[in-house]
Amino acid sequence: GRSDYPNQVNNVLGFPYIFRGALDVGAKDINEEMKIAAAEAIAEMAKMPVPQEVLNAYNIDKLEYSKEYLIPKPLDPRLIEQVATAVAQTAIQSGVANKTNFDREDYIKSLKERMKRNKDISAFIDNLNKS
């Protein structure tokens, strides 16, 4: 069974977004700099205001940076934006990426568009299953 408790570290906080960022810039390696960038992005997220959709997903009223909330919740949709972007940018800066030009805002926009498509597809499938 599962046991979720405050500040539980889960692979889902990092690995999918490390891979996303690395793949999007054609990184030939995942180096220490990229891992550190991912960890720092995750740590910074915990200090940001938590979106209502995250609170709703966990059926809680409030989350603020504290000893009970040091790392983001695994279902936080901002993880892909923050972590993948940090990893992609660091891959380019550290010389392991095939892509050399990187516009942070354009990249975040493309990630949001991908996520919206995924949500739309999921909603469509949910509606089919309810029919």
mmCIF file of N, CA and C in Angstrom:
data_model
loop_
_atom_site.group_PDB
_atom_site.id
_atom_site.type_symbol
_atom_site.label_atom_id
_atom_site.label_comp_id
_atom_site.label_asym_id
_atom_site.label_seq_id
_atom_site.Cartn_x
_atom_site.Cartn_y
_atom_site.Cartn_z
ATOM 1 N N GLY A 1 0.807 -1.185 0.000
ATOM 2 C CA GLY A 1 0.000 0.000 0.000
ATOM 3 C C GLY A 1 0.848 1.245 0.000
ATOM 4 N N ARG A 2 0.179 2.371 -0.068
ATOM 5 C CA ARG A 2 0.846 3.673 -0.102
ATOM 6 C C ARG A 2 0.867 4.281 1.287
ATOM 7 N N SER A 3 1.836 5.103 1.505
ATOM 8 C CA SER A 3 1.841 5.915 2.719
ATOM 9 C C SER A 3 2.330 7.297 2.331
ATOM 10 N N ASP A 4 1.424 8.228 2.274
ATOM 11 C CA ASP A 4 1.777 9.601 1.948
ATOM 12 C C ASP A 4 1.848 10.398 3.234
ATOM 13 N N TYR A 5 2.925 11.092 3.418
ATOM 14 C CA TYR A 5 3.090 11.908 4.608
ATOM 15 C C TYR A 5 3.769 13.207 4.193
ATOM 16 N N PRO A 6 3.713 14.242 5.027
ATOM 17 C CA PRO A 6 4.305 15.528 4.652
ATOM 18 C C PRO A 6 5.764 15.376 4.228
ATOM 19 N N ASN A 7 6.103 16.036 3.145
ATOM 20 C CA ASN A 7 7.468 16.090 2.621
ATOM 21 C C ASN A 7 8.008 14.754 2.130
ATOM 22 N N GLN A 8 7.111 13.829 1.823
ATOM 23 C CA GLN A 8 7.553 12.553 1.252
ATOM 24 C C GLN A 8 8.178 12.827 -0.111
ATOM 25 N N VAL A 9 9.381 12.353 -0.304
ATOM 26 C CA VAL A 9 10.051 12.537 -1.589
ATOM 27 C C VAL A 9 9.636 11.390 -2.502
ATOM 28 N N ASN A 10 9.132 11.756 -3.658
ATOM 29 C CA ASN A 10 8.624 10.794 -4.617
ATOM 30 C C ASN A 10 9.356 11.022 -5.936
ATOM 31 N N ASN A 11 9.726 9.951 -6.608
ATOM 32 C CA ASN A 11 10.424 10.069 -7.894
ATOM 33 C C ASN A 11 9.665 10.919 -8.900
ATOM 34 N N VAL A 12 8.354 10.942 -8.789
ATOM 35 C CA VAL A 12 7.535 11.681 -9.747
ATOM 36 C C VAL A 12 7.782 13.192 -9.660
ATOM 37 N N LEU A 13 8.389 13.650 -8.586
ATOM 38 C CA LEU A 13 8.726 15.072 -8.467
ATOM 39 C C LEU A 13 9.828 15.482 -9.432
ATOM 40 N N GLY A 14 10.677 14.559 -9.813
ATOM 41 C CA GLY A 14 11.825 14.944 -10.616
ATOM 42 C C GLY A 14 12.000 14.230 -11.928
ATOM 43 N N PHE A 15 11.974 12.912 -11.894
ATOM 44 C CA PHE A 15 12.364 12.160 -13.081
ATOM 45 C C PHE A 15 11.595 12.524 -14.352
ATOM 46 N N PRO A 16 10.269 12.591 -14.338
ATOM 47 C CA PRO A 16 9.585 12.892 -15.607
ATOM 48 C C PRO A 16 10.010 14.235 -16.205
ATOM 49 N N TYR A 17 10.262 15.200 -15.349
ATOM 50 C CA TYR A 17 10.568 16.555 -15.811
ATOM 51 C C TYR A 17 12.039 16.704 -16.167
ATOM 52 N N ILE A 18 12.901 15.940 -15.497
ATOM 53 C CA ILE A 18 14.312 15.901 -15.899
ATOM 54 C C ILE A 18 14.394 15.329 -17.311
ATOM 55 N N PHE A 19 13.687 14.229 -17.530
ATOM 56 C CA PHE A 19 13.694 13.618 -18.861
ATOM 57 C C PHE A 19 13.072 14.546 -19.899
ATOM 58 N N ARG A 20 11.962 15.198 -19.558
ATOM 59 C CA ARG A 20 11.302 16.105 -20.500
ATOM 60 C C ARG A 20 12.260 17.207 -20.939
ATOM 61 N N GLY A 21 12.886 17.861 -19.985
ATOM 62 C CA GLY A 21 13.818 18.937 -20.314
ATOM 63 C C GLY A 21 14.992 18.444 -21.134
ATOM 64 N N ALA A 22 15.543 17.289 -20.766
ATOM 65 C CA ALA A 22 16.687 16.727 -21.490
ATOM 66 C C ALA A 22 16.302 16.356 -22.924
ATOM 67 N N LEU A 23 15.158 15.705 -23.086
ATOM 68 C CA LEU A 23 14.713 15.302 -24.423
ATOM 69 C C LEU A 23 14.422 16.505 -25.313
ATOM 70 N N ASP A 24 13.815 17.529 -24.752
ATOM 71 C CA ASP A 24 13.412 18.680 -25.559
ATOM 72 C C ASP A 24 14.587 19.462 -26.134
ATOM 73 N N VAL A 25 15.758 19.364 -25.514
ATOM 74 C CA VAL A 25 16.931 20.058 -26.057
ATOM 75 C C VAL A 25 17.943 19.078 -26.656
ATOM 76 N N GLY A 26 17.548 17.810 -26.745
ATOM 77 C CA GLY A 26 18.424 16.803 -27.333
ATOM 78 C C GLY A 26 19.693 16.568 -26.532
ATOM 79 N N ALA A 27 19.565 16.558 -25.221
ATOM 80 C CA ALA A 27 20.744 16.346 -24.372
ATOM 81 C C ALA A 27 21.295 14.941 -24.576
ATOM 82 N N LYS A 28 22.610 14.845 -24.691
ATOM 83 C CA LYS A 28 23.247 13.537 -24.875
ATOM 84 C C LYS A 28 23.633 12.910 -23.549
ATOM 85 N N ASP A 29 23.351 13.616 -22.460
ATOM 86 C CA ASP A 29 23.697 13.143 -21.123
ATOM 87 C C ASP A 29 22.818 13.882 -20.119
ATOM 88 N N ILE A 30 22.634 13.292 -18.965
ATOM 89 C CA ILE A 30 22.020 14.005 -17.841
ATOM 90 C C ILE A 30 23.139 14.150 -16.819
ATOM 91 N N ASN A 31 23.672 15.366 -16.735
ATOM 92 C CA ASN A 31 24.844 15.596 -15.897
ATOM 93 C C ASN A 31 24.461 16.119 -14.509
ATOM 94 N N GLU A 32 25.449 16.268 -13.671
ATOM 95 C CA GLU A 32 25.208 16.734 -12.299
ATOM 96 C C GLU A 32 24.582 18.120 -12.276
ATOM 97 N N GLU A 33 25.012 18.985 -13.184
ATOM 98 C CA GLU A 33 24.452 20.338 -13.235
ATOM 99 C C GLU A 33 22.945 20.304 -13.477
ATOM 100 N N MET A 34 22.509 19.414 -14.348
ATOM 101 C CA MET A 34 21.084 19.289 -14.646
ATOM 102 C C MET A 34 20.314 18.759 -13.442
ATOM 103 N N LYS A 35 20.892 17.797 -12.737
ATOM 104 C CA LYS A 35 20.240 17.258 -11.538
ATOM 105 C C LYS A 35 20.129 18.323 -10.454
ATOM 106 N N ILE A 36 21.175 19.104 -10.297
ATOM 107 C CA ILE A 36 21.153 20.185 -9.300
ATOM 108 C C ILE A 36 20.123 21.236 -9.688
ATOM 109 N N ALA A 37 20.057 21.571 -10.978
ATOM 110 C CA ALA A 37 19.060 22.543 -11.444
ATOM 111 C C ALA A 37 17.651 22.046 -11.146
ATOM 112 N N ALA A 38 17.414 20.755 -11.341
ATOM 113 C CA ALA A 38 16.097 20.177 -11.042
ATOM 114 C C ALA A 38 15.796 20.283 -9.555
ATOM 115 N N ALA A 39 16.751 19.917 -8.729
ATOM 116 C CA ALA A 39 16.547 19.977 -7.275
ATOM 117 C C ALA A 39 16.296 21.405 -6.806
ATOM 118 N N GLU A 40 17.036 22.347 -7.356
ATOM 119 C CA GLU A 40 16.846 23.750 -6.970
ATOM 120 C C GLU A 40 15.485 24.267 -7.420
ATOM 121 N N ALA A 41 15.045 23.868 -8.612
ATOM 122 C CA ALA A 41 13.726 24.291 -9.099
ATOM 123 C C ALA A 41 12.622 23.739 -8.204
ATOM 124 N N ILE A 42 12.753 22.487 -7.796
ATOM 125 C CA ILE A 42 11.765 21.874 -6.899
ATOM 126 C C ILE A 42 11.753 22.598 -5.560
ATOM 127 N N ALA A 43 12.926 22.884 -5.031
ATOM 128 C CA ALA A 43 13.020 23.575 -3.739
ATOM 129 C C ALA A 43 12.407 24.971 -3.805
ATOM 130 N N GLU A 44 12.653 25.692 -4.890
ATOM 131 C CA GLU A 44 12.098 27.042 -5.037
ATOM 132 C C GLU A 44 10.576 27.018 -5.148
ATOM 133 N N MET A 45 10.043 25.976 -5.789
ATOM 134 C CA MET A 45 8.589 25.884 -5.948
ATOM 135 C C MET A 45 7.866 25.843 -4.616
ATOM 136 N N ALA A 46 8.461 25.200 -3.630
ATOM 137 C CA ALA A 46 7.802 25.080 -2.323
ATOM 138 C C ALA A 46 7.598 26.443 -1.673
ATOM 139 N N LYS A 47 8.386 27.419 -2.082
ATOM 140 C CA LYS A 47 8.282 28.764 -1.507
ATOM 141 C C LYS A 47 7.266 29.632 -2.249
ATOM 142 N N MET A 48 6.790 29.151 -3.384
ATOM 143 C CA MET A 48 5.810 29.900 -4.186
ATOM 144 C C MET A 48 4.402 29.634 -3.672
ATOM 145 N N PRO A 49 3.482 30.564 -3.908
ATOM 146 C CA PRO A 49 2.082 30.302 -3.542
ATOM 147 C C PRO A 49 1.563 29.056 -4.273
ATOM 148 N N VAL A 50 0.810 28.246 -3.556
ATOM 149 C CA VAL A 50 0.298 26.991 -4.116
ATOM 150 C C VAL A 50 -1.017 27.266 -4.845
ATOM 151 N N PRO A 51 -1.131 26.839 -6.108
ATOM 152 C CA PRO A 51 -2.366 27.075 -6.866
ATOM 153 C C PRO A 51 -3.563 26.335 -6.262
ATOM 154 N N GLN A 52 -4.726 26.901 -6.461
ATOM 155 C CA GLN A 52 -5.958 26.314 -5.942
ATOM 156 C C GLN A 52 -6.177 24.897 -6.461
ATOM 157 N N GLU A 53 -5.816 24.647 -7.714
ATOM 158 C CA GLU A 53 -6.034 23.302 -8.263
ATOM 159 C C GLU A 53 -5.231 22.243 -7.505
ATOM 160 N N VAL A 54 -4.089 22.607 -6.964
ATOM 161 C CA VAL A 54 -3.301 21.665 -6.157
ATOM 162 C C VAL A 54 -3.990 21.437 -4.820
ATOM 163 N N LEU A 55 -4.448 22.515 -4.202
ATOM 164 C CA LEU A 55 -5.172 22.390 -2.933
ATOM 165 C C LEU A 55 -6.404 21.511 -3.115
ATOM 166 N N ASN A 56 -7.127 21.731 -4.200
ATOM 167 C CA ASN A 56 -8.318 20.925 -4.483
ATOM 168 C C ASN A 56 -7.966 19.453 -4.689
ATOM 169 N N ALA A 57 -6.881 19.190 -5.407
ATOM 170 C CA ALA A 57 -6.480 17.806 -5.687
ATOM 171 C C ALA A 57 -6.179 17.032 -4.412
ATOM 172 N N TYR A 58 -5.690 17.742 -3.409
ATOM 173 C CA TYR A 58 -5.344 17.089 -2.140
ATOM 174 C C TYR A 58 -6.384 17.345 -1.046
ATOM 175 N N ASN A 59 -7.468 18.018 -1.430
ATOM 176 C CA ASN A 59 -8.561 18.305 -0.498
ATOM 177 C C ASN A 59 -8.064 19.005 0.772
ATOM 178 N N ILE A 60 -7.271 20.058 0.549
ATOM 179 C CA ILE A 60 -6.768 20.859 1.665
ATOM 180 C C ILE A 60 -7.036 22.330 1.391
ATOM 181 N N ASP A 61 -7.098 23.103 2.447
ATOM 182 C CA ASP A 61 -7.430 24.520 2.319
ATOM 183 C C ASP A 61 -6.225 25.407 2.056
ATOM 184 N N LYS A 62 -5.076 25.025 2.601
ATOM 185 C CA LYS A 62 -3.938 25.935 2.537
ATOM 186 C C LYS A 62 -2.625 25.161 2.645
ATOM 187 N N LEU A 63 -1.643 25.588 1.883
ATOM 188 C CA LEU A 63 -0.279 25.069 1.986
ATOM 189 C C LEU A 63 0.670 26.251 1.907
ATOM 190 N N GLU A 64 1.558 26.331 2.857
ATOM 191 C CA GLU A 64 2.587 27.369 2.837
ATOM 192 C C GLU A 64 3.910 26.746 3.225
ATOM 193 N N TYR A 65 4.973 27.314 2.731
ATOM 194 C CA TYR A 65 6.309 26.827 3.031
ATOM 195 C C TYR A 65 6.509 26.763 4.542
ATOM 196 N N SER A 66 6.811 25.573 5.029
ATOM 197 C CA SER A 66 6.992 25.345 6.468
ATOM 198 C C SER A 66 7.619 23.972 6.660
ATOM 199 N N LYS A 67 7.793 23.561 7.907
ATOM 200 C CA LYS A 67 8.352 22.228 8.152
ATOM 201 C C LYS A 67 7.414 21.130 7.655
ATOM 202 N N GLU A 68 6.143 21.459 7.468
ATOM 203 C CA GLU A 68 5.174 20.494 6.940
ATOM 204 C C GLU A 68 5.086 20.528 5.411
ATOM 205 N N TYR A 69 5.688 21.545 4.800
ATOM 206 C CA TYR A 69 5.617 21.687 3.343
ATOM 207 C C TYR A 69 6.951 22.242 2.836
ATOM 208 N N LEU A 70 7.907 21.333 2.640
ATOM 209 C CA LEU A 70 9.240 21.702 2.162
ATOM 210 C C LEU A 70 9.430 21.426 0.676
ATOM 211 N N ILE A 71 8.617 20.533 0.140
ATOM 212 C CA ILE A 71 8.697 20.197 -1.282
ATOM 213 C C ILE A 71 7.286 20.185 -1.860
ATOM 214 N N PRO A 72 7.154 20.490 -3.153
ATOM 215 C CA PRO A 72 5.827 20.532 -3.772
ATOM 216 C C PRO A 72 5.133 19.171 -3.757
ATOM 217 N N LYS A 73 3.844 19.225 -3.893
ATOM 218 C CA LYS A 73 3.044 18.006 -4.011
ATOM 219 C C LYS A 73 3.258 17.398 -5.404
ATOM 220 N N PRO A 74 3.264 16.079 -5.515
ATOM 221 C CA PRO A 74 3.507 15.432 -6.806
ATOM 222 C C PRO A 74 2.525 15.816 -7.918
ATOM 223 N N LEU A 75 1.304 16.190 -7.574
ATOM 224 C CA LEU A 75 0.324 16.552 -8.606
ATOM 225 C C LEU A 75 0.368 18.027 -8.990
ATOM 226 N N ASP A 76 1.367 18.750 -8.544
ATOM 227 C CA ASP A 76 1.466 20.178 -8.856
ATOM 228 C C ASP A 76 1.832 20.347 -10.332
ATOM 229 N N PRO A 77 0.936 20.943 -11.128
ATOM 230 C CA PRO A 77 1.196 21.066 -12.563
ATOM 231 C C PRO A 77 2.345 22.016 -12.896
ATOM 232 N N ARG A 78 2.780 22.799 -11.932
ATOM 233 C CA ARG A 78 3.895 23.718 -12.185
ATOM 234 C C ARG A 78 5.226 22.981 -12.268
ATOM 235 N N LEU A 79 5.272 21.745 -11.796
ATOM 236 C CA LEU A 79 6.529 20.988 -11.816
ATOM 237 C C LEU A 79 7.105 20.892 -13.223
ATOM 238 N N ILE A 80 6.255 20.598 -14.200
ATOM 239 C CA ILE A 80 6.773 20.450 -15.562
ATOM 240 C C ILE A 80 7.366 21.766 -16.058
ATOM 241 N N GLU A 81 6.712 22.868 -15.756
ATOM 242 C CA GLU A 81 7.228 24.161 -16.210
ATOM 243 C C GLU A 81 8.545 24.500 -15.526
ATOM 244 N N GLN A 82 8.569 24.382 -14.227
ATOM 245 C CA GLN A 82 9.737 24.805 -13.462
ATOM 246 C C GLN A 82 10.928 23.865 -13.637
ATOM 247 N N VAL A 83 10.692 22.572 -13.486
ATOM 248 C CA VAL A 83 11.801 21.616 -13.489
ATOM 249 C C VAL A 83 12.309 21.371 -14.909
ATOM 250 N N ALA A 84 11.413 21.089 -15.846
ATOM 251 C CA ALA A 84 11.856 20.828 -17.219
ATOM 252 C C ALA A 84 12.590 22.033 -17.791
ATOM 253 N N THR A 85 12.100 23.225 -17.498
ATOM 254 C CA THR A 85 12.743 24.439 -18.000
ATOM 255 C C THR A 85 14.141 24.600 -17.419
ATOM 256 N N ALA A 86 14.269 24.404 -16.120
ATOM 257 C CA ALA A 86 15.587 24.521 -15.479
ATOM 258 C C ALA A 86 16.562 23.499 -16.050
ATOM 259 N N VAL A 87 16.086 22.284 -16.255
ATOM 260 C CA VAL A 87 16.938 21.216 -16.789
ATOM 261 C C VAL A 87 17.338 21.520 -18.232
ATOM 262 N N ALA A 88 16.383 21.919 -19.061
ATOM 263 C CA ALA A 88 16.673 22.223 -20.465
ATOM 264 C C ALA A 88 17.691 23.356 -20.574
ATOM 265 N N GLN A 89 17.461 24.404 -19.822
ATOM 266 C CA GLN A 89 18.355 25.561 -19.850
ATOM 267 C C GLN A 89 19.767 25.169 -19.385
ATOM 268 N N THR A 90 19.838 24.370 -18.348
ATOM 269 C CA THR A 90 21.134 23.951 -17.815
ATOM 270 C C THR A 90 21.850 23.005 -18.768
ATOM 271 N N ALA A 91 21.103 22.159 -19.459
ATOM 272 C CA ALA A 91 21.716 21.263 -20.446
ATOM 273 C C ALA A 91 22.408 22.074 -21.536
ATOM 274 N N ILE A 92 21.754 23.131 -21.982
ATOM 275 C CA ILE A 92 22.345 23.998 -23.005
ATOM 276 C C ILE A 92 23.574 24.707 -22.444
ATOM 277 N N GLN A 93 23.426 25.286 -21.262
ATOM 278 C CA GLN A 93 24.536 26.032 -20.657
ATOM 279 C C GLN A 93 25.744 25.144 -20.364
ATOM 280 N N SER A 94 25.500 23.888 -20.040
ATOM 281 C CA SER A 94 26.606 22.989 -19.690
ATOM 282 C C SER A 94 27.170 22.243 -20.902
ATOM 283 N N GLY A 95 26.584 22.486 -22.077
ATOM 284 C CA GLY A 95 27.148 21.951 -23.311
ATOM 285 C C GLY A 95 26.783 20.524 -23.670
ATOM 286 N N VAL A 96 25.750 19.960 -23.050
ATOM 287 C CA VAL A 96 25.368 18.582 -23.397
ATOM 288 C C VAL A 96 24.151 18.520 -24.318
ATOM 289 N N ALA A 97 23.605 19.679 -24.681
ATOM 290 C CA ALA A 97 22.403 19.717 -25.524
ATOM 291 C C ALA A 97 22.766 19.913 -26.989
ATOM 292 N N ASN A 98 21.973 19.310 -27.865
ATOM 293 C CA ASN A 98 22.131 19.551 -29.300
ATOM 294 C C ASN A 98 21.541 20.901 -29.687
ATOM 295 N N LYS A 99 20.501 21.301 -29.008
ATOM 296 C CA LYS A 99 19.869 22.593 -29.265
ATOM 297 C C LYS A 99 20.693 23.669 -28.563
ATOM 298 N N THR A 100 20.902 24.782 -29.239
ATOM 299 C CA THR A 100 21.714 25.831 -28.616
ATOM 300 C C THR A 100 20.942 27.113 -28.342
ATOM 301 N N ASN A 101 19.902 27.365 -29.122
ATOM 302 C CA ASN A 101 19.111 28.566 -28.818
ATOM 303 C C ASN A 101 17.921 28.161 -27.959
ATOM 304 N N PHE A 102 17.661 28.942 -26.940
ATOM 305 C CA PHE A 102 16.625 28.582 -25.974
ATOM 306 C C PHE A 102 15.945 29.845 -25.497
ATOM 307 N N ASP A 103 14.660 29.918 -25.708
ATOM 308 C CA ASP A 103 13.867 31.027 -25.192
ATOM 309 C C ASP A 103 12.989 30.474 -24.080
ATOM 310 N N ARG A 104 13.293 30.861 -22.869
ATOM 311 C CA ARG A 104 12.609 30.334 -21.682
ATOM 312 C C ARG A 104 11.092 30.500 -21.770
ATOM 313 N N GLU A 105 10.637 31.685 -22.131
ATOM 314 C CA GLU A 105 9.194 31.950 -22.189
ATOM 315 C C GLU A 105 8.509 31.118 -23.273
ATOM 316 N N ASP A 106 9.137 30.999 -24.436
ATOM 317 C CA ASP A 106 8.566 30.166 -25.504
ATOM 318 C C ASP A 106 8.491 28.703 -25.076
ATOM 319 N N TYR A 107 9.521 28.250 -24.381
ATOM 320 C CA TYR A 107 9.545 26.860 -23.925
ATOM 321 C C TYR A 107 8.428 26.601 -22.915
ATOM 322 N N ILE A 108 8.272 27.506 -21.961
ATOM 323 C CA ILE A 108 7.203 27.348 -20.967
ATOM 324 C C ILE A 108 5.842 27.351 -21.659
ATOM 325 N N LYS A 109 5.677 28.233 -22.630
ATOM 326 C CA LYS A 109 4.417 28.291 -23.383
ATOM 327 C C LYS A 109 4.155 26.957 -24.089
ATOM 328 N N SER A 110 5.181 26.374 -24.689
ATOM 329 C CA SER A 110 4.990 25.094 -25.390
ATOM 330 C C SER A 110 4.652 23.972 -24.405
ATOM 331 N N LEU A 111 5.254 24.005 -23.214
ATOM 332 C CA LEU A 111 4.922 23.003 -22.196
ATOM 333 C C LEU A 111 3.463 23.137 -21.758
ATOM 334 N N LYS A 112 3.012 24.374 -21.563
ATOM 335 C CA LYS A 112 1.616 24.608 -21.163
ATOM 336 C C LYS A 112 0.654 24.115 -22.237
ATOM 337 N N GLU A 113 1.002 24.351 -23.505
ATOM 338 C CA GLU A 113 0.150 23.891 -24.601
ATOM 339 C C GLU A 113 0.068 22.364 -24.624
ATOM 340 N N ARG A 114 1.198 21.701 -24.413
ATOM 341 C CA ARG A 114 1.199 20.233 -24.365
ATOM 342 C C ARG A 114 0.326 19.725 -23.223
ATOM 343 N N MET A 115 0.461 20.347 -22.077
ATOM 344 C CA MET A 115 -0.316 19.915 -20.917
ATOM 345 C C MET A 115 -1.804 20.141 -21.144
ATOM 346 N N LYS A 116 -2.158 21.248 -21.798
ATOM 347 C CA LYS A 116 -3.570 21.513 -22.080
ATOM 348 C C LYS A 116 -4.130 20.441 -23.012
ATOM 349 N N ARG A 117 -3.366 20.075 -24.033
ATOM 350 C CA ARG A 117 -3.811 19.007 -24.943
ATOM 351 C C ARG A 117 -4.019 17.708 -24.180
ATOM 352 N N ASN A 118 -3.097 17.396 -23.283
ATOM 353 C CA ASN A 118 -3.231 16.167 -22.490
ATOM 354 C C ASN A 118 -4.478 16.207 -21.619
ATOM 355 N N LYS A 119 -4.757 17.359 -21.006
ATOM 356 C CA LYS A 119 -5.957 17.493 -20.172
ATOM 357 C C LYS A 119 -7.211 17.350 -21.018
ATOM 358 N N ASP A 120 -7.195 17.961 -22.210
ATOM 359 C CA ASP A 120 -8.354 17.871 -23.102
ATOM 360 C C ASP A 120 -8.615 16.421 -23.511
ATOM 361 N N ILE A 121 -7.561 15.693 -23.831
ATOM 362 C CA ILE A 121 -7.704 14.284 -24.217
ATOM 363 C C ILE A 121 -8.222 13.466 -23.039
ATOM 364 N N SER A 122 -7.672 13.714 -21.858
ATOM 365 C CA SER A 122 -8.120 12.986 -20.658
ATOM 366 C C SER A 122 -9.587 13.260 -20.364
ATOM 367 N N ALA A 123 -10.002 14.517 -20.497
ATOM 368 C CA ALA A 123 -11.402 14.869 -20.254
ATOM 369 C C ALA A 123 -12.307 14.179 -21.270
ATOM 370 N N PHE A 124 -11.880 14.136 -22.527
ATOM 371 C CA PHE A 124 -12.649 13.469 -23.573
ATOM 372 C C PHE A 124 -12.824 11.984 -23.244
ATOM 373 N N ILE A 125 -11.747 11.335 -22.840
ATOM 374 C CA ILE A 125 -11.804 9.907 -22.495
ATOM 375 C C ILE A 125 -12.693 9.683 -21.277
ATOM 376 N N ASP A 126 -12.582 10.558 -20.281
ATOM 377 C CA ASP A 126 -13.450 10.453 -19.100
ATOM 378 C C ASP A 126 -14.916 10.537 -19.494
ATOM 379 N N ASN A 127 -15.235 11.476 -20.389
ATOM 380 C CA ASN A 127 -16.622 11.627 -20.836
ATOM 381 C C ASN A 127 -17.099 10.396 -21.597
ATOM 382 N N LEU A 128 -16.233 9.803 -22.401
ATOM 383 C CA LEU A 128 -16.605 8.573 -23.111
ATOM 384 C C LEU A 128 -16.904 7.450 -22.130
ATOM 385 N N ASN A 129 -16.091 7.354 -21.100
ATOM 386 C CA ASN A 129 -16.278 6.299 -20.101
ATOM 387 C C ASN A 129 -17.551 6.491 -19.286
ATOM 388 N N LYS A 130 -18.003 7.730 -19.155
ATOM 389 C CA LYS A 130 -19.220 8.015 -18.384
ATOM 390 C C LYS A 130 -20.477 7.772 -19.207
ATOM 391 N N SER A 131 -20.317 7.711 -20.525
ATOM 392 C CA SER A 131 -21.478 7.531 -21.416
ATOM 393 C C SER A 131 -21.996 6.124 -21.381
#
